[in-house]
């Protein structure tokens, strides 16, 4: 099953390999670095609840889960809820919010 016709199957295989690699990690200490996860709660590929559960179970207290709603406008532009790649998919205000948050986080990491 493919979500759409233009994403190659190799991309899905890599996604599954990444998930398997995360599950194979014996200690999540190395993963507990400052991390921002941006996700639309209606993502077609990744479960927000699943990520939240995994972050909690793995005690990744340096991870920040950011919910954002792309709304229906993104679908009109050919973007899907899992395809957050540019202002056309998110809308200008959501994109600006993401960039500002990432910039602030990177600046804070640089100072420490």
CSV table of N, CA, C and O in Angstrom, one decimal:
chain,number,residue,atom,x,y,z
A,1,UNK,N,0.8,-1.2,0.0
A,1,UNK,CA,0.0,0.0,0.0
A,1,UNK,C,0.9,1.2,0.0
A,1,UNK,O,1.8,1.4,0.8
A,2,UNK,N,0.7,2.1,-0.9
A,2,UNK,CA,1.4,3.4,-1.0
A,2,UNK,C,0.4,4.5,-0.8
A,2,UNK,O,-0.7,4.5,-1.3
A,3,UNK,N,0.9,5.5,0.0
A,3,UNK,CA,0.0,6.6,0.3
A,3,UNK,C,-0.3,7.5,-1.0
A,3,UNK,O,-1.3,8.1,-1.1
A,4,UNK,N,0.7,7.5,-1.9
A,4,UNK,CA,0.5,8.2,-3.1
A,4,UNK,C,1.5,7.7,-4.2
A,4,UNK,O,2.4,6.9,-3.8
A,5,UNK,N,1.3,8.0,-5.4
A,5,UNK,CA,2.1,7.4,-6.5
A,5,UNK,C,3.5,7.9,-6.7
A,5,UNK,O,4.3,7.3,-7.4
A,6,UNK,N,3.8,9.1,-6.1
A,6,UNK,CA,5.1,9.6,-6.5
A,6,UNK,C,6.2,9.3,-5.4
A,6,UNK,O,7.4,9.6,-5.7
A,7,UNK,N,5.8,8.8,-4.3
A,7,UNK,CA,6.9,8.4,-3.3
A,7,UNK,C,7.3,7.0,-3.6
A,7,UNK,O,6.5,6.1,-3.7
A,8,UNK,N,8.6,6.8,-3.8
A,8,UNK,CA,9.1,5.4,-4.2
A,8,UNK,C,9.0,4.5,-3.0
A,8,UNK,O,9.0,4.9,-1.8
A,9,UNK,N,8.9,3.2,-3.3
A,9,UNK,CA,8.8,2.3,-2.2
A,9,UNK,C,10.0,2.3,-1.3
A,9,UNK,O,9.9,2.0,-0.1
A,10,UNK,N,11.1,2.6,-1.9
A,10,UNK,CA,12.4,2.7,-1.1
A,10,UNK,C,12.3,3.7,0.1
A,10,UNK,O,12.8,3.5,1.1
A,11,UNK,N,11.5,4.8,-0.1
A,11,UNK,CA,11.3,5.7,1.0
A,11,UNK,C,10.5,5.1,2.1
A,11,UNK,O,10.8,5.3,3.3
A,12,UNK,N,9.5,4.3,1.8
A,12,UNK,CA,8.7,3.6,2.9
A,12,UNK,C,9.6,2.5,3.5
A,12,UNK,O,9.6,2.4,4.8
A,13,UNK,N,10.4,1.8,2.8
A,13,UNK,CA,11.3,0.8,3.4
A,13,UNK,C,12.3,1.5,4.3
A,13,UNK,O,12.6,1.0,5.4
A,14,UNK,N,12.8,2.7,4.0
A,14,UNK,CA,13.7,3.4,4.8
A,14,UNK,C,13.0,3.8,6.1
A,14,UNK,O,13.6,3.8,7.2
A,15,UNK,N,11.8,4.2,6.0
A,15,UNK,CA,11.0,4.6,7.2
A,15,UNK,C,10.9,3.4,8.1
A,15,UNK,O,11.1,3.5,9.3
A,16,UNK,N,10.6,2.2,7.6
A,16,UNK,CA,10.5,1.0,8.4
A,16,UNK,C,11.8,0.6,9.0
A,16,UNK,O,11.9,0.2,10.1
A,17,UNK,N,12.9,0.8,8.2
A,17,UNK,CA,14.2,0.5,8.8
A,17,UNK,C,14.6,1.4,9.9
A,17,UNK,O,15.2,1.0,10.9
A,18,UNK,N,14.2,2.7,9.8
A,18,UNK,CA,14.4,3.7,10.9
A,18,UNK,C,13.7,3.3,12.1
A,18,UNK,O,14.2,3.4,13.2
A,19,UNK,N,12.4,2.9,12.0
A,19,UNK,CA,11.7,2.4,13.2
A,19,UNK,C,12.3,1.2,13.8
A,19,UNK,O,12.5,1.1,15.0
A,20,UNK,N,12.7,0.2,13.0
A,20,UNK,CA,13.4,-1.0,13.5
A,20,UNK,C,14.7,-0.6,14.2
A,20,UNK,O,15.0,-1.2,15.3
A,21,UNK,N,15.4,0.3,13.7
A,21,UNK,CA,16.7,0.8,14.3
A,21,UNK,C,16.4,1.4,15.6
A,21,UNK,O,17.2,1.2,16.6
A,22,UNK,N,15.4,2.2,15.7
A,22,UNK,CA,15.0,2.8,17.0
A,22,UNK,C,14.7,1.7,18.1
A,22,UNK,O,15.1,1.8,19.2
A,23,UNK,N,13.9,0.7,17.6
A,23,UNK,CA,13.5,-0.3,18.6
A,23,UNK,C,14.7,-1.2,19.0
A,23,UNK,O,14.7,-1.8,20.0
A,24,UNK,N,15.7,-1.3,18.1
A,24,UNK,CA,16.9,-2.1,18.4
A,24,UNK,C,17.9,-1.5,19.3
A,24,UNK,O,18.8,-2.1,19.9
A,25,UNK,N,17.7,-0.2,19.6
A,25,UNK,CA,18.7,0.5,20.5
A,25,UNK,C,18.5,0.0,21.9
A,25,UNK,O,17.4,0.0,22.5
A,26,UNK,N,19.6,-0.5,22.5
A,26,UNK,CA,19.5,-1.1,23.8
A,26,UNK,C,19.3,0.0,24.9
A,26,UNK,O,18.7,-0.2,25.9
A,27,UNK,N,19.9,1.1,24.7
A,27,UNK,CA,19.8,2.2,25.6
A,27,UNK,C,19.5,3.5,24.9
A,27,UNK,O,20.2,3.8,23.9
A,28,UNK,N,18.4,4.1,25.3
A,28,UNK,CA,18.0,5.3,24.6
A,28,UNK,C,18.7,6.6,25.1
A,28,UNK,O,18.4,7.7,24.7
A,29,UNK,N,19.7,6.4,26.0
A,29,UNK,CA,20.5,7.6,26.5
A,29,UNK,C,21.1,8.4,25.4
A,29,UNK,O,21.1,9.6,25.4
A,30,UNK,N,21.6,7.7,24.4
A,30,UNK,CA,22.3,8.4,23.2
A,30,UNK,C,21.3,9.2,22.4
A,30,UNK,O,21.6,10.1,21.7
A,31,UNK,N,20.0,8.8,22.5
A,31,UNK,CA,19.0,9.5,21.7
A,31,UNK,C,18.4,10.7,22.5
A,31,UNK,O,17.7,11.5,21.9
A,32,UNK,N,18.7,10.8,23.7
A,32,UNK,CA,18.1,11.8,24.6
A,32,UNK,C,18.9,13.1,24.4
A,32,UNK,O,19.4,13.6,25.4
A,33,UNK,N,18.9,13.7,23.2
A,33,UNK,CA,19.5,14.9,22.9
A,33,UNK,C,18.4,15.9,22.6
A,33,UNK,O,17.3,15.5,22.3
A,34,UNK,N,18.6,17.2,22.7
A,34,UNK,CA,17.6,18.2,22.3
A,34,UNK,C,17.1,17.9,20.9
A,34,UNK,O,17.8,18.0,20.0
A,35,UNK,N,15.8,17.6,20.9
A,35,UNK,CA,15.1,17.2,19.6
A,35,UNK,C,13.8,17.8,19.5
A,35,UNK,O,13.0,17.8,20.5
A,36,UNK,N,13.5,18.4,18.4
A,36,UNK,CA,12.1,18.9,18.1
A,36,UNK,C,11.5,18.0,17.1
A,36,UNK,O,12.0,17.8,16.1
A,37,UNK,N,10.3,17.6,17.4
A,37,UNK,CA,9.5,16.8,16.5
A,37,UNK,C,8.3,17.6,16.1
A,37,UNK,O,7.5,18.0,17.0
A,38,UNK,N,8.1,17.9,14.9
A,38,UNK,CA,7.0,18.6,14.4
A,38,UNK,C,6.0,17.7,13.7
A,38,UNK,O,6.5,17.0,12.8
A,39,UNK,N,4.8,17.6,14.1
A,39,UNK,CA,3.9,16.6,13.5
A,39,UNK,C,2.4,17.2,13.5
A,39,UNK,O,2.0,17.9,14.5
A,40,UNK,N,1.8,16.9,12.4
A,40,UNK,CA,0.3,17.2,12.3
A,40,UNK,C,-0.4,16.0,13.0
A,40,UNK,O,-0.1,14.9,12.7
A,41,UNK,N,-1.3,16.3,14.0
A,41,UNK,CA,-2.0,15.2,14.6
A,41,UNK,C,-2.7,14.3,13.7
A,41,UNK,O,-3.0,13.1,14.0
A,42,UNK,N,-3.0,14.7,12.4
A,42,UNK,CA,-3.7,13.9,11.5
A,42,UNK,C,-2.7,13.3,10.4
A,42,UNK,O,-3.1,12.9,9.4
A,43,UNK,N,-1.4,13.2,10.8
A,43,UNK,CA,-0.4,12.6,9.9
A,43,UNK,C,-0.9,11.2,9.5
A,43,UNK,O,-1.4,10.4,10.2
A,44,UNK,N,-0.7,11.0,8.2
A,44,UNK,CA,-1.2,9.7,7.6
A,44,UNK,C,-0.2,8.6,7.8
A,44,UNK,O,-0.6,7.4,7.6
A,45,UNK,N,1.0,8.9,8.1
A,45,UNK,CA,2.1,7.8,8.3
A,45,UNK,C,2.5,7.6,9.7
A,45,UNK,O,2.9,6.5,10.1
A,46,UNK,N,2.6,8.7,10.5
A,46,UNK,CA,3.2,8.6,11.8
A,46,UNK,C,2.1,8.9,12.9
A,46,UNK,O,1.4,9.9,12.7
A,47,UNK,N,2.0,8.1,13.9
A,47,UNK,CA,1.0,8.3,14.9
A,47,UNK,C,1.6,9.2,16.0
A,47,UNK,O,2.6,8.9,16.6
A,48,UNK,N,0.9,10.4,16.2
A,48,UNK,CA,1.2,11.3,17.3
A,48,UNK,C,1.2,10.6,18.6
A,48,UNK,O,2.1,10.7,19.4
A,49,UNK,N,0.1,9.8,18.9
A,49,UNK,CA,0.0,9.1,20.1
A,49,UNK,C,1.2,8.1,20.3
A,49,UNK,O,1.7,7.9,21.4
A,50,UNK,N,1.5,7.4,19.2
A,50,UNK,CA,2.6,6.5,19.2
A,50,UNK,C,3.9,7.1,19.6
A,50,UNK,O,4.7,6.6,20.4
A,51,UNK,N,4.2,8.3,19.0
A,51,UNK,CA,5.5,9.0,19.3
A,51,UNK,C,5.5,9.4,20.7
A,51,UNK,O,6.4,9.3,21.4
A,52,UNK,N,4.4,10.0,21.2
A,52,UNK,CA,4.3,10.5,22.6
A,52,UNK,C,4.5,9.3,23.5
A,52,UNK,O,5.2,9.4,24.5
A,53,UNK,N,3.9,8.2,23.2
A,53,UNK,CA,4.0,7.0,24.1
A,53,UNK,C,5.5,6.5,24.1
A,53,UNK,O,6.1,6.2,25.2
A,54,UNK,N,6.1,6.4,22.9
A,54,UNK,CA,7.5,6.0,22.9
A,54,UNK,C,8.5,6.9,23.6
A,54,UNK,O,9.3,6.5,24.3
A,55,UNK,N,8.3,8.3,23.4
A,55,UNK,CA,9.1,9.3,24.1
A,55,UNK,C,9.0,9.1,25.6
A,55,UNK,O,10.0,9.2,26.3
A,56,UNK,N,7.8,8.9,26.0
A,56,UNK,CA,7.5,8.8,27.5
A,56,UNK,C,8.2,7.5,28.0
A,56,UNK,O,8.9,7.5,29.0
A,57,UNK,N,8.0,6.4,27.3
A,57,UNK,CA,8.5,5.1,27.7
A,57,UNK,C,10.1,5.1,27.7
A,57,UNK,O,10.7,4.5,28.6
A,58,UNK,N,10.6,5.8,26.7
A,58,UNK,CA,12.1,5.8,26.6
A,58,UNK,C,12.7,6.9,27.4
A,58,UNK,O,13.9,7.1,27.5
A,59,UNK,N,11.8,7.7,28.1
A,59,UNK,CA,12.2,8.8,29.0
A,59,UNK,C,13.1,9.8,28.3
A,59,UNK,O,14.2,10.2,28.8
A,60,UNK,N,12.7,10.2,27.1
A,60,UNK,CA,13.4,11.1,26.3
A,60,UNK,C,12.9,12.5,26.7
A,60,UNK,O,12.2,13.2,26.0
A,61,UNK,N,13.4,13.0,27.8
A,61,UNK,CA,12.9,14.3,28.4
A,61,UNK,C,13.5,15.5,27.7
A,61,UNK,O,13.1,16.6,27.9
A,62,UNK,N,14.5,15.3,26.8
A,62,UNK,CA,15.0,16.4,25.9
A,62,UNK,C,14.3,16.5,24.6
A,62,UNK,O,14.6,17.3,23.8
A,63,UNK,N,13.3,15.7,24.4
A,63,UNK,CA,12.5,15.7,23.2
A,63,UNK,C,11.3,16.6,23.4
A,63,UNK,O,10.6,16.5,24.4
A,64,UNK,N,11.0,17.4,22.4
A,64,UNK,CA,9.8,18.3,22.4
A,64,UNK,C,8.9,17.9,21.2
A,64,UNK,O,9.4,18.0,20.1
A,65,UNK,N,7.7,17.5,21.5
A,65,UNK,CA,6.7,17.2,20.5
A,65,UNK,C,5.9,18.5,20.2
A,65,UNK,O,5.3,19.0,21.1
A,66,UNK,N,5.9,18.9,19.0
A,66,UNK,CA,5.2,20.1,18.6
A,66,UNK,C,4.1,19.7,17.6
A,66,UNK,O,4.3,19.2,16.6
A,67,UNK,N,2.8,20.0,18.1
A,67,UNK,CA,1.7,19.7,17.2
A,67,UNK,C,1.5,20.9,16.3
A,67,UNK,O,1.5,22.1,16.8
A,68,UNK,N,1.2,20.7,15.1
A,68,UNK,CA,0.8,21.8,14.2
A,68,UNK,C,-0.3,21.2,13.3
A,68,UNK,O,-0.3,20.1,12.9
A,69,UNK,N,-1.2,22.1,13.0
A,69,UNK,CA,-2.3,21.7,12.1
A,69,UNK,C,-2.1,22.4,10.7
A,69,UNK,O,-2.0,23.6,10.6
A,70,UNK,N,-2.0,21.5,9.7
A,70,UNK,CA,-1.8,22.0,8.4
A,70,UNK,C,-3.1,22.4,7.7
A,70,UNK,O,-3.2,23.1,6.8
A,71,UNK,N,-4.2,21.9,8.3
A,71,UNK,CA,-5.5,22.2,7.8
A,71,UNK,C,-5.8,21.7,6.4
A,71,UNK,O,-5.0,20.9,5.8
A,72,UNK,N,-6.8,22.0,5.8
A,72,UNK,CA,-7.2,21.5,4.5
A,72,UNK,C,-6.5,22.3,3.4
A,72,UNK,O,-6.4,21.8,2.3
A,73,UNK,N,-6.0,23.5,3.6
A,73,UNK,CA,-5.4,24.2,2.6
A,73,UNK,C,-4.2,23.5,2.0
A,73,UNK,O,-3.9,23.6,0.8
A,74,UNK,N,-3.4,22.8,2.9
A,74,UNK,CA,-2.3,22.1,2.4
A,74,UNK,C,-2.6,21.0,1.3
A,74,UNK,O,-1.9,20.8,0.4
A,75,UNK,N,-3.8,20.4,1.5
A,75,UNK,CA,-4.2,19.4,0.6
A,75,UNK,C,-4.5,20.0,-0.8
A,75,UNK,O,-4.3,19.3,-1.8
A,76,UNK,N,-5.0,21.2,-0.8
A,76,UNK,CA,-5.3,21.9,-2.0
A,76,UNK,C,-4.0,22.1,-2.8
A,76,UNK,O,-4.0,22.2,-4.0
A,77,UNK,N,-2.9,22.3,-2.1
A,77,UNK,CA,-1.6,22.5,-2.8
A,77,UNK,C,-0.8,21.2,-3.1
A,77,UNK,O,0.3,21.2,-3.4
A,78,UNK,N,-1.5,20.1,-2.9
A,78,UNK,CA,-0.9,18.8,-3.1
A,78,UNK,C,0.0,18.3,-2.0
A,78,UNK,O,0.8,17.4,-2.2
A,79,UNK,N,-0.1,18.9,-0.9
A,79,UNK,CA,0.7,18.5,0.3
A,79,UNK,C,-0.1,17.6,1.2
A,79,UNK,O,-1.3,17.8,1.3
A,80,UNK,N,0.5,16.7,1.9
A,80,UNK,CA,-0.2,15.8,2.8
A,80,UNK,C,0.2,16.1,4.2
A,80,UNK,O,1.2,16.8,4.5
A,81,UNK,N,-0.5,15.6,5.2
A,81,UNK,CA,-0.3,15.9,6.6
A,81,UNK,C,1.1,15.4,7.1
A,81,UNK,O,1.6,15.9,8.1
A,82,UNK,N,1.7,14.5,6.3
A,82,UNK,CA,3.1,14.0,6.7
A,82,UNK,C,4.1,14.7,5.9
A,82,UNK,O,5.3,14.4,6.1
A,83,UNK,N,3.8,15.6,5.0
A,83,UNK,CA,4.7,16.2,4.1
A,83,UNK,C,4.9,17.7,4.5
A,83,UNK,O,4.2,18.6,3.9
A,84,UNK,N,5.7,18.0,5.5
A,84,UNK,CA,5.9,19.3,6.0
A,84,UNK,C,7.3,19.8,5.5
A,84,UNK,O,8.3,19.6,6.1
A,85,UNK,N,7.3,20.4,4.3
A,85,UNK,CA,8.6,20.7,3.7
A,85,UNK,C,8.8,22.1,3.3
A,85,UNK,O,9.9,22.6,3.1
A,86,UNK,N,7.7,22.9,3.2
A,86,UNK,CA,7.9,24.3,2.8
A,86,UNK,C,6.7,25.1,3.2
A,86,UNK,O,5.6,24.6,3.7
A,87,UNK,N,6.7,26.5,3.1
A,87,UNK,CA,5.6,27.3,3.5
A,87,UNK,C,4.3,27.0,2.7
A,87,UNK,O,3.2,27.2,3.2
A,88,UNK,N,4.5,26.5,1.5
A,88,UNK,CA,3.3,26.1,0.7
A,88,UNK,C,2.5,25.0,1.3
A,88,UNK,O,1.3,24.9,1.1
A,89,UNK,N,3.1,24.1,2.1
A,89,UNK,CA,2.4,23.0,2.7
A,89,UNK,C,1.9,23.4,4.1
A,89,UNK,O,1.0,22.8,4.5
A,90,UNK,N,2.6,24.3,4.7
A,90,UNK,CA,2.2,24.6,6.1
A,90,UNK,C,1.4,25.9,6.2
A,90,UNK,O,0.7,26.1,7.2
A,91,UNK,N,1.6,26.8,5.3
A,91,UNK,CA,1.0,28.1,5.4
A,91,UNK,C,2.1,29.0,6.0
A,91,UNK,O,3.0,28.5,6.8
A,92,UNK,N,2.1,30.3,5.7
A,92,UNK,CA,3.2,31.2,6.1
A,92,UNK,C,3.4,31.3,7.6
A,92,UNK,O,4.5,31.3,8.1
A,93,UNK,N,2.2,31.4,8.3
A,93,UNK,CA,2.3,31.7,9.8
A,93,UNK,C,2.9,30.4,10.5
A,93,UNK,O,3.7,30.5,11.4
A,94,UNK,N,2.4,29.2,10.1
A,94,UNK,CA,2.9,28.0,10.7
A,94,UNK,C,4.4,27.8,10.4
A,94,UNK,O,5.2,27.5,11.3
A,95,UNK,N,4.7,28.1,9.2
A,95,UNK,CA,6.1,27.9,8.8
A,95,UNK,C,7.0,28.9,9.6
A,95,UNK,O,8.1,28.5,10.1
A,96,UNK,N,6.6,30.1,9.7
A,96,UNK,CA,7.3,31.1,10.5
A,96,UNK,C,7.5,30.7,11.9
A,96,UNK,O,8.5,30.8,12.5
A,97,UNK,N,6.4,30.1,12.5
A,97,UNK,CA,6.4,29.6,13.9
A,97,UNK,C,7.5,28.5,14.0
A,97,UNK,O,8.3,28.5,15.0
A,98,UNK,N,7.5,27.6,13.1
A,98,UNK,CA,8.4,26.5,13.1
A,98,UNK,C,9.9,27.0,13.0
A,98,UNK,O,10.7,26.6,13.8
A,99,UNK,N,10.1,27.9,12.1
A,99,UNK,CA,11.5,28.4,11.8
A,99,UNK,C,12.0,29.1,13.1
A,99,UNK,O,13.1,29.0,13.5
A,100,UNK,N,11.1,30.0,13.6
A,100,UNK,CA,11.5,30.7,14.8
A,100,UNK,C,11.8,29.8,16.0
A,100,UNK,O,12.8,30.0,16.7
A,101,UNK,N,11.0,28.8,16.2
A,101,UNK,CA,11.3,27.8,17.3
A,101,UNK,C,12.6,27.1,17.1
A,101,UNK,O,13.3,26.9,18.0
A,102,UNK,N,12.8,26.6,15.9
A,102,UNK,CA,14.0,25.9,15.6
A,102,UNK,C,15.2,26.8,15.7
A,102,UNK,O,16.2,26.4,16.3
A,103,UNK,N,15.1,28.0,15.2
A,103,UNK,CA,16.2,29.0,15.4
A,103,UNK,C,16.6,29.2,16.9
A,103,UNK,O,17.7,29.3,17.3
A,104,UNK,N,15.5,29.5,17.7
A,104,UNK,CA,15.7,29.7,19.1
A,104,UNK,C,16.4,28.5,19.8
A,104,UNK,O,17.3,28.6,20.6
A,105,UNK,N,15.9,27.3,19.4
A,105,UNK,CA,16.5,26.1,20.0
A,105,UNK,C,18.0,25.9,19.6
A,105,UNK,O,18.8,25.6,20.4
A,106,UNK,N,18.3,26.2,18.3
A,106,UNK,CA,19.7,26.1,17.9
A,106,UNK,C,20.5,27.1,18.5
A,106,UNK,O,21.7,26.8,18.9
A,107,UNK,N,20.0,28.3,18.7
A,107,UNK,CA,20.8,29.4,19.3
A,107,UNK,C,21.1,29.0,20.8
A,107,UNK,O,22.2,29.2,21.3
A,108,UNK,N,20.1,28.5,21.5
A,108,UNK,CA,20.2,28.1,22.9
A,108,UNK,C,21.3,27.0,23.0
A,108,UNK,O,22.1,27.0,23.9
A,109,UNK,N,21.3,26.0,22.1
A,109,UNK,CA,22.2,24.9,22.1
A,109,UNK,C,23.6,25.5,21.8
A,109,UNK,O,24.6,25.0,22.4
A,110,UNK,N,23.7,26.4,20.9
A,110,UNK,CA,25.0,27.0,20.6
A,110,UNK,C,25.7,27.8,21.8
A,110,UNK,O,26.9,27.7,22.0
A,111,UNK,N,24.8,28.4,22.6
A,111,UNK,CA,25.3,29.2,23.8
A,111,UNK,C,25.7,28.3,24.9
A,111,UNK,O,26.5,28.7,25.7
A,112,UNK,N,25.2,27.0,25.0
A,112,UNK,CA,25.5,26.2,26.1
A,112,UNK,C,26.7,25.3,25.8
A,112,UNK,O,27.4,25.3,24.9
